[in-house]
Amino acid sequence: MRRGEALDYGVLDTLLGYSLRRAQNGLYLHFSKAASDPEITPQRYAALVLIDRNPGIGQTVLSEAMGINRSGAMRLVDWFEARELAVRISQSQDARRWGVKLTPQGKKTVATMTEAVREHDAALTALLGGDGETLKRLLDQLADLTNRASSIAKVSDET
Amino acid sequence: MRRGEALDYGVLDTLLGYSLRRAQNGLYLHFSKAASDPEITPQRYAALVLIDRNPGIGQTVLSEAMGINRSGAMRLVDWFEARELAVRISQSQDARRWGVKLTPQGKKTVATMTEAVREHDAALTALLGGDGETLKRLLDQLADLTNRASSIAKVSDET
DNA sequence: TATTGTTATACTCTATAACTATA
DNA sequence: TATAGTTATAGAGTATAACAATA
């Protein structure tokens, strides 16, 4: 970011949202360094973990779990299939429903990356001293609040 | 996000980075609701504030202040100029340097939005109880740590 | 009629690389 | 040679809108 070049950041310095964006950008960059495979982005890693822990997960459920559109989950699974990290399997009862599960190679990828990601995350937490847990708790709180759609709009309408 | 549908989130539940992403996604979505103009994204708003507070700012400096590539700053300024929110002005001494400043319309946009954004941010802070300040402090700390660490390579290239 | 998977399309954000003009 | 601005291009992430097959 290279702050402090006699530049005036105005209201940005006071905004929670701006701090959040800066922190996330920093973390995003760090992720690729920590990850063993540079092509596995944070989003892809998250999807792989979800599929790994919930084999046979439907693609609509996956998209909802990740908070993205269905089409985005399609794209992710397409990408995994092209690299033979996951496969679509037809689920018996409902011919509309397809399940996704990891290939052995996909499982290996997740396992390898999880180790690296855990170390990375632990290092970050350590850098924050004892406040890592506090930060995580507040972030989760914030995410829950904003995801509970109407709450923010209501509050800012009232003020 | 619709968590808790008997879905196993695995290691994601323990990762600071994942909490950060969830929180940021939530905030990003709410920004457009708080903003008076849906086309002014968080990034564009940040750029407008920086130009407003630093009239005549060079586009390379702008890009560095925002932590993005120079080409990204070009695109932003192009977008502002097309909507007559900002103009490029030639700076006297160095014919290579161009300054960017807001038009009256741009200034009005920033002022209007800043009010809405401030209210939105205050509402978030209020929802977090007394912990808003703590969260912001920890995020800034995290951003500084990650930016410092990831700029080591850059710095040694520059020197 | 509603849902799952899918495709097409588009926009935001970001990056790399190469170019032009100037220093 | 170095820097400021620029253009071209690409890829990640996300969304909307439509469609087919199935329920």
Short mmCIF file of C-alpha atoms (C1' of nucleotides) in Angstrom, two decimals:
data_model
loop_
_atom_site.label_atom_id
_atom_site.label_comp_id
_atom_site.label_asym_id
_atom_site.label_seq_id
_atom_site.Cartn_x
_atom_site.Cartn_y
_atom_site.Cartn_z
CA MET A 1 0.00 0.00 0.00
CA ARG A 2 2.94 2.34 0.65
CA ARG A 3 1.13 4.72 2.89
CA GLY A 4 2.49 7.85 4.46
CA GLU A 5 3.78 9.58 1.37
CA ALA A 6 2.32 12.88 2.54
CA LEU A 7 -0.89 11.66 0.98
CA ASP A 8 -4.23 12.46 2.52
CA TYR A 9 -6.42 9.36 2.85
CA GLY A 10 -9.36 11.37 4.10
CA VAL A 11 -12.31 9.42 5.37
CA LEU A 12 -10.81 6.13 4.19
CA ASP A 13 -8.68 6.05 7.31
CA THR A 14 -11.78 5.86 9.46
CA LEU A 15 -13.73 3.25 7.53
CA LEU A 16 -14.01 -0.30 8.76
CA GLY A 17 -14.74 -1.42 5.22
CA TYR A 18 -11.52 0.04 3.91
CA SER A 19 -9.46 -1.64 6.62
CA LEU A 20 -11.16 -4.88 5.77
CA ARG A 21 -10.35 -4.54 2.10
CA ARG A 22 -6.70 -3.76 2.81
CA ALA A 23 -6.36 -6.71 5.15
CA GLN A 24 -8.01 -9.06 2.71
CA ASN A 25 -5.85 -7.95 -0.19
CA GLY A 26 -2.77 -8.58 1.90
CA LEU A 27 -3.98 -12.02 2.91
CA TYR A 28 -4.91 -12.94 -0.64
CA LEU A 29 -1.38 -12.25 -1.79
CA HIS A 30 0.03 -14.27 1.08
CA PHE A 31 -2.17 -17.22 0.31
CA SER A 32 -0.57 -17.91 -3.05
CA LYS A 33 2.87 -17.86 -1.44
CA ALA A 34 1.78 -20.26 1.28
CA ALA A 35 -0.05 -22.52 -1.14
CA SER A 36 1.96 -25.27 -2.75
CA ASP A 37 0.04 -24.90 -6.02
CA PRO A 38 -0.24 -21.32 -7.29
CA GLU A 39 -3.28 -22.19 -9.39
CA ILE A 40 -5.31 -23.16 -6.34
CA THR A 41 -6.73 -19.80 -5.33
CA PRO A 42 -8.42 -19.20 -1.97
CA GLN A 43 -11.82 -19.69 -3.56
CA ARG A 44 -10.80 -22.95 -5.20
CA TYR A 45 -9.26 -24.17 -2.00
CA ALA A 46 -12.46 -23.43 -0.12
CA ALA A 47 -14.48 -25.32 -2.72
CA LEU A 48 -12.11 -28.29 -2.55
CA VAL A 49 -12.42 -28.46 1.22
CA LEU A 50 -16.21 -28.34 1.03
CA ILE A 51 -16.31 -31.13 -1.54
CA ASP A 52 -13.78 -33.15 0.42
CA ARG A 53 -15.78 -32.91 3.63
CA ASN A 54 -19.15 -33.37 1.92
CA PRO A 55 -18.63 -35.91 -0.86
CA GLY A 56 -21.53 -36.05 -3.28
CA ILE A 57 -22.49 -32.45 -2.54
CA GLY A 58 -24.82 -30.92 -5.11
CA GLN A 59 -23.58 -27.96 -7.07
CA THR A 60 -26.42 -25.72 -5.98
CA VAL A 61 -25.71 -26.54 -2.33
CA LEU A 62 -22.03 -25.87 -2.95
CA SER A 63 -22.82 -22.47 -4.42
CA GLU A 64 -25.04 -21.59 -1.46
CA ALA A 65 -22.43 -22.75 1.02
CA MET A 66 -19.88 -20.52 -0.66
CA GLY A 67 -22.26 -17.60 -0.99
CA ILE A 68 -21.90 -17.41 -4.76
CA ASN A 69 -24.16 -17.89 -7.75
CA ARG A 70 -24.88 -21.35 -9.09
CA SER A 71 -23.06 -20.56 -12.31
CA GLY A 72 -19.92 -19.82 -10.31
CA ALA A 73 -20.02 -23.26 -8.72
CA MET A 74 -20.41 -24.78 -12.20
CA ARG A 75 -17.30 -22.99 -13.34
CA LEU A 76 -15.36 -24.20 -10.32
CA VAL A 77 -16.39 -27.82 -10.80
CA ASP A 78 -15.64 -27.58 -14.54
CA TRP A 79 -12.18 -26.35 -13.63
CA PHE A 80 -11.64 -29.19 -11.14
CA GLU A 81 -12.85 -31.80 -13.62
CA ALA A 82 -10.53 -30.50 -16.34
CA ARG A 83 -7.63 -31.02 -13.92
CA GLU A 84 -8.98 -34.32 -12.64
CA LEU A 85 -9.26 -33.05 -9.09
CA ALA A 86 -12.98 -33.82 -8.87
CA VAL A 87 -15.66 -35.71 -10.76
CA ARG A 88 -19.39 -35.36 -11.18
CA ILE A 89 -21.27 -38.51 -10.23
CA SER A 90 -24.92 -39.16 -10.94
CA GLN A 91 -27.00 -39.61 -7.79
CA SER A 92 -29.58 -42.35 -8.09
CA GLN A 93 -32.91 -41.00 -6.83
CA ASP A 94 -33.26 -37.63 -8.52
CA ALA A 95 -31.94 -37.58 -12.07
CA ARG A 96 -31.54 -33.79 -11.88
CA ARG A 97 -29.13 -34.01 -8.99
CA TRP A 98 -25.47 -34.60 -9.58
CA GLY A 99 -22.98 -35.04 -6.85
CA VAL A 100 -19.40 -33.87 -6.85
CA LYS A 101 -16.57 -35.71 -5.19
CA LEU A 102 -12.81 -35.50 -5.18
CA THR A 103 -10.54 -37.82 -7.10
CA PRO A 104 -7.59 -39.34 -5.24
CA GLN A 105 -5.51 -36.60 -6.80
CA GLY A 106 -7.95 -33.99 -5.53
CA LYS A 107 -7.77 -35.45 -2.04
CA LYS A 108 -4.02 -35.32 -2.17
CA THR A 109 -4.12 -31.70 -3.26
CA VAL A 110 -6.42 -30.72 -0.41
CA ALA A 111 -4.31 -32.55 2.15
CA THR A 112 -1.08 -30.96 0.99
CA MET A 113 -2.58 -27.51 0.81
CA THR A 114 -4.38 -27.76 4.12
CA GLU A 115 -1.09 -28.28 5.84
CA ALA A 116 0.42 -25.24 4.18
CA VAL A 117 -2.69 -23.12 4.75
CA ARG A 118 -2.83 -24.08 8.42
CA GLU A 119 0.77 -23.08 8.93
CA HIS A 120 0.13 -19.84 7.11
CA ASP A 121 -2.89 -19.08 9.23
CA ALA A 122 -1.08 -19.97 12.43
CA ALA A 123 1.74 -17.62 11.44
CA LEU A 124 -0.74 -14.80 10.93
CA THR A 125 -2.38 -15.47 14.25
CA ALA A 126 1.03 -15.46 15.88
CA LEU A 127 1.87 -12.10 14.29
CA LEU A 128 -1.21 -10.67 15.91
CA GLY A 129 -0.07 -11.83 19.31
CA GLY A 130 -2.95 -12.99 21.43
CA ASP A 131 -5.51 -11.09 19.37
CA GLY A 132 -5.93 -13.58 16.55
CA GLU A 133 -8.86 -15.27 18.18
CA THR A 134 -10.51 -11.94 18.94
CA LEU A 135 -10.13 -10.85 15.34
CA LYS A 136 -11.62 -14.06 14.03
CA ARG A 137 -14.55 -13.85 16.40
CA LEU A 138 -15.32 -10.27 15.39
CA LEU A 139 -15.04 -11.09 11.70
CA ASP A 140 -17.43 -14.00 12.04
CA GLN A 141 -19.79 -11.76 13.94
CA LEU A 142 -19.59 -9.15 11.21
CA ALA A 143 -20.13 -11.73 8.47
CA ASP A 144 -23.17 -13.10 10.25
CA LEU A 145 -24.59 -9.62 10.70
CA THR A 146 -24.10 -8.57 7.08
CA ASN A 147 -25.38 -11.88 5.77
CA ARG A 148 -28.53 -11.45 7.75
CA ALA A 149 -29.65 -9.33 4.82
CA SER A 150 -31.99 -6.69 6.17
CA SER A 151 -30.23 -5.75 9.36
CA ILE A 152 -27.71 -3.25 8.03
CA ALA A 153 -30.06 -1.56 5.61
CA LYS A 154 -32.59 -1.13 8.38
CA VAL A 155 -30.10 0.35 10.77
CA SER A 156 -28.64 2.77 8.26
CA ASP A 157 -32.13 3.79 7.18
CA GLU A 158 -33.02 4.60 10.73
CA THR A 159 -30.04 6.80 11.33
CA MET B 1 -23.77 -17.91 3.11
CA ARG B 2 -26.50 -20.04 4.64
CA ARG B 3 -24.31 -21.95 7.00
CA GLY B 4 -25.38 -24.73 9.26
CA GLU B 5 -27.26 -26.87 6.76
CA ALA B 6 -25.68 -30.01 8.16
CA LEU B 7 -22.74 -29.18 5.95
CA ASP B 8 -19.21 -29.81 7.13
CA TYR B 9 -16.99 -26.77 6.64
CA GLY B 10 -13.90 -28.60 7.79
CA VAL B 11 -10.79 -26.55 8.29
CA LEU B 12 -12.46 -23.47 6.80
CA ASP B 13 -14.14 -22.84 10.13
CA THR B 14 -10.76 -22.37 11.78
CA LEU B 15 -9.12 -20.14 9.20
CA LEU B 16 -8.71 -16.44 9.79
CA GLY B 17 -8.49 -15.92 6.04
CA TYR B 18 -11.85 -17.54 5.45
CA SER B 19 -13.53 -15.41 8.09
CA LEU B 20 -11.99 -12.37 6.49
CA ARG B 21 -13.29 -13.30 3.08
CA ARG B 22 -16.79 -13.92 4.39
CA ALA B 23 -16.84 -10.62 6.22
CA GLN B 24 -15.56 -8.73 3.21
CA ASN B 25 -18.05 -10.30 0.84
CA GLY B 26 -20.86 -9.31 3.15
CA LEU B 27 -19.61 -5.75 3.41
CA TYR B 28 -19.08 -5.46 -0.33
CA LEU B 29 -22.69 -6.39 -0.99
CA HIS B 30 -23.94 -3.91 1.57
CA PHE B 31 -21.84 -1.11 0.22
CA SER B 32 -23.99 -0.77 -2.87
CA LYS B 33 -27.09 -0.58 -0.73
CA ALA B 34 -25.57 2.18 1.38
CA ALA B 35 -24.18 4.03 -1.61
CA SER B 36 -26.43 6.49 -3.34
CA ASP B 37 -25.02 5.55 -6.75
CA PRO B 38 -24.88 1.82 -7.45
CA GLU B 39 -22.19 2.29 -10.09
CA ILE B 40 -19.75 3.71 -7.57
CA THR B 41 -18.11 0.56 -6.26
CA PRO B 42 -15.97 0.51 -3.12
CA GLN B 43 -12.84 0.73 -5.23
CA ARG B 44 -14.15 3.68 -7.21
CA TYR B 45 -15.25 5.40 -4.06
CA ALA B 46 -11.79 4.98 -2.55
CA ALA B 47 -10.20 6.44 -5.67
CA LEU B 48 -12.58 9.39 -5.65
CA VAL B 49 -11.75 10.16 -2.03
CA LEU B 50 -8.03 10.02 -2.74
CA ILE B 51 -8.35 12.35 -5.72
CA ASP B 52 -10.62 14.66 -3.76
CA ARG B 53 -8.18 14.95 -0.87
CA ASN B 54 -5.11 15.12 -3.11
CA PRO B 55 -6.08 17.18 -6.16
CA GLY B 56 -3.53 16.93 -8.94
CA ILE B 57 -2.42 13.50 -7.79
CA GLY B 58 -0.45 11.56 -10.40
CA GLN B 59 -1.90 8.33 -11.63
CA THR B 60 1.12 6.29 -10.63
CA VAL B 61 0.94 7.69 -7.10
CA LEU B 62 -2.76 6.94 -7.06
CA SER B 63 -2.12 3.35 -8.06
CA GLU B 64 0.50 2.95 -5.35
CA ALA B 65 -1.75 4.49 -2.73
CA MET B 66 -4.45 2.01 -3.63
CA GLY B 67 -2.08 -0.91 -3.81
CA ILE B 68 -2.96 -1.71 -7.41
CA ASN B 69 -1.16 -1.75 -10.73
CA ARG B 70 -0.74 1.46 -12.70
CA SER B 71 -2.98 0.16 -15.45
CA GLY B 72 -5.77 -0.22 -12.94
CA ALA B 73 -5.52 3.44 -11.98
CA MET B 74 -5.68 4.36 -15.66
CA ARG B 75 -8.87 2.41 -16.05
CA LEU B 76 -10.38 4.09 -13.02
CA VAL B 77 -9.53 7.57 -14.22
CA ASP B 78 -10.79 6.73 -17.72
CA TRP B 79 -14.06 5.69 -16.14
CA PHE B 80 -14.30 8.90 -14.11
CA GLU B 81 -13.51 11.06 -17.11
CA ALA B 82 -16.16 9.35 -19.24
CA ARG B 83 -18.70 10.25 -16.55
CA GLU B 84 -17.24 13.72 -16.03
CA LEU B 85 -16.45 13.02 -12.39
CA ALA B 86 -12.74 13.82 -12.83
CA VAL B 87 -10.40 15.38 -15.36
CA ARG B 88 -6.77 14.98 -16.25
CA ILE B 89 -4.86 18.23 -16.10
CA SER B 90 -1.36 18.76 -17.41
CA GLN B 91 1.13 19.72 -14.73
CA SER B 92 3.55 22.41 -15.81
CA GLN B 93 7.10 21.31 -15.00
CA ASP B 94 7.29 17.72 -16.18
CA ALA B 95 5.40 17.06 -19.40
CA ARG B 96 5.16 13.38 -18.52
CA ARG B 97 3.23 14.04 -15.35
CA TRP B 98 -0.51 14.48 -15.45
CA GLY B 99 -2.60 15.36 -12.49
CA VAL B 100 -6.10 14.19 -11.78
CA LYS B 101 -8.70 16.28 -10.06
CA LEU B 102 -12.43 16.09 -9.48
CA THR B 103 -14.99 18.06 -11.41
CA PRO B 104 -17.69 19.87 -9.42
CA GLN B 105 -19.90 16.90 -10.21
CA GLY B 106 -17.24 14.53 -8.89
CA LYS B 107 -16.96 16.55 -5.70
CA LYS B 108 -20.70 16.39 -5.26
CA THR B 109 -20.67 12.64 -5.77
CA VAL B 110 -17.97 12.15 -3.16
CA ALA B 111 -19.73 14.37 -0.66
CA THR B 112 -23.04 12.61 -1.07
CA MET B 113 -21.51 9.19 -0.92
CA THR B 114 -19.26 9.96 2.02
CA GLU B 115 -22.28 10.78 4.09
CA ALA B 116 -23.98 7.52 3.16
CA VAL B 117 -20.79 5.50 3.63
CA ARG B 118 -20.12 7.05 7.02
CA GLU B 119 -23.59 6.18 8.20
CA HIS B 120 -23.20 2.65 6.88
CA ASP B 121 -19.88 2.25 8.64
CA ALA B 122 -21.21 3.70 11.84
CA ALA B 123 -24.12 1.27 11.69
CA LEU B 124 -21.72 -1.63 11.34
CA THR B 125 -19.63 -0.42 14.23
CA ALA B 126 -22.78 -0.05 16.30
CA LEU B 127 -23.85 -3.60 15.48
CA LEU B 128 -20.52 -4.84 16.77
CA GLY B 129 -21.15 -3.14 20.06
CA GLY B 130 -18.02 -1.63 21.52
CA ASP B 131 -15.77 -3.91 19.46
CA GLY B 132 -15.80 -1.94 16.21
CA GLU B 133 -12.68 -0.01 17.12
CA THR B 134 -10.91 -3.17 18.20
CA LEU B 135 -11.76 -4.88 14.94
CA LYS B 136 -10.52 -1.96 12.90
CA ARG B 137 -7.28 -1.77 14.85
CA LEU B 138 -6.61 -5.49 14.37
CA LEU B 139 -7.40 -5.31 10.66
CA ASP B 140 -5.03 -2.40 10.17
CA GLN B 141 -2.40 -4.29 12.09
CA LEU B 142 -2.91 -7.34 9.91
CA ALA B 143 -2.80 -5.29 6.72
CA ASP B 144 0.42 -3.60 7.81
CA LEU B 145 2.00 -6.93 8.68
CA THR B 146 1.08 -8.64 5.44
CA ASN B 147 1.93 -5.65 3.29
CA ARG B 148 5.28 -5.23 4.97
CA ALA B 149 6.14 -8.88 4.56
CA SER B 150 5.05 -9.11 0.94
CA SER B 151 6.79 -5.91 -0.05
CA ILE B 152 10.21 -7.17 0.96
CA ALA B 153 10.89 -8.44 -2.54
CA LYS B 154 9.60 -5.20 -4.03
CA VAL B 155 11.70 -3.05 -1.76
CA SER B 156 14.88 -4.91 -2.55
CA ASP B 157 14.08 -4.56 -6.24
CA GLU B 158 13.58 -0.84 -5.87
CA THR B 159 16.75 -0.18 -3.94
"C1'" DT C 1 -44.56 -24.85 -11.83
"C1'" DA C 2 -40.25 -25.35 -9.39
"C1'" DT C 3 -35.58 -27.11 -9.22
"C1'" DT C 4 -30.82 -28.78 -10.97
"C1'" DG C 5 -27.56 -28.37 -13.95
"C1'" DT C 6 -25.94 -25.75 -17.67
"C1'" DT C 7 -24.48 -22.20 -21.15
"C1'" DA C 8 -23.92 -17.48 -22.74
"C1'" DT C 9 -22.71 -13.13 -21.65
"C1'" DA C 10 -20.94 -9.26 -19.16
"C1'" DC C 11 -18.85 -6.53 -15.61
"C1'" DT C 12 -15.37 -5.61 -11.81
"C1'" DC C 13 -10.82 -6.08 -10.25
"C1'" DT C 14 -6.30 -7.14 -11.03
"C1'" DA C 15 -1.95 -8.30 -13.41
"C1'" DT C 16 1.81 -8.52 -17.09
"C1'" DA C 17 3.86 -6.79 -21.01
"C1'" DA C 18 4.88 -3.68 -24.32
"C1'" DC C 19 4.51 0.87 -26.31
"C1'" DT C 20 5.06 6.39 -26.50
"C1'" DA C 21 6.72 10.56 -24.92
"C1'" DT C 22 9.59 12.77 -21.94
"C1'" DA C 23 13.38 13.28 -18.78
"C1'" DT D 1 18.13 4.53 -18.98
"C1'" DA D 2 14.35 5.62 -16.20
"C1'" DT D 3 9.70 7.32 -15.50
"C1'" DA D 4 4.54 8.65 -16.46
"C1'" DG D 5 1.05 7.57 -18.92
"C1'" DT D 6 -1.10 4.32 -21.94
"C1'" DT D 7 -2.93 0.25 -24.49
"C1'" DA D 8 -3.67 -4.66 -25.21
"C1'" DT D 9 -4.59 -8.76 -23.26
"C1'" DA D 10 -5.70 -12.18 -19.87
"C1'" DG D 11 -7.51 -14.39 -15.90
"C1'" DA D 12 -10.19 -14.62 -11.43
"C1'" DG D 13 -14.50 -13.79 -9.40
"C1'" DT D 14 -19.14 -12.71 -9.68
"C1'" DA D 15 -23.78 -11.85 -11.59
"C1'" DT D 16 -28.05 -12.13 -14.63
"C1'" DA D 17 -30.67 -14.41 -17.95
"C1'" DA D 18 -32.06 -18.00 -20.40
"C1'" DC D 19 -32.50 -23.01 -21.46
"C1'" DA D 20 -33.27 -28.38 -21.04
"C1'" DA D 21 -34.30 -32.17 -18.31
"C1'" DT D 22 -36.61 -33.66 -14.51
"C1'" DA D 23 -39.64 -33.50 -10.63
#
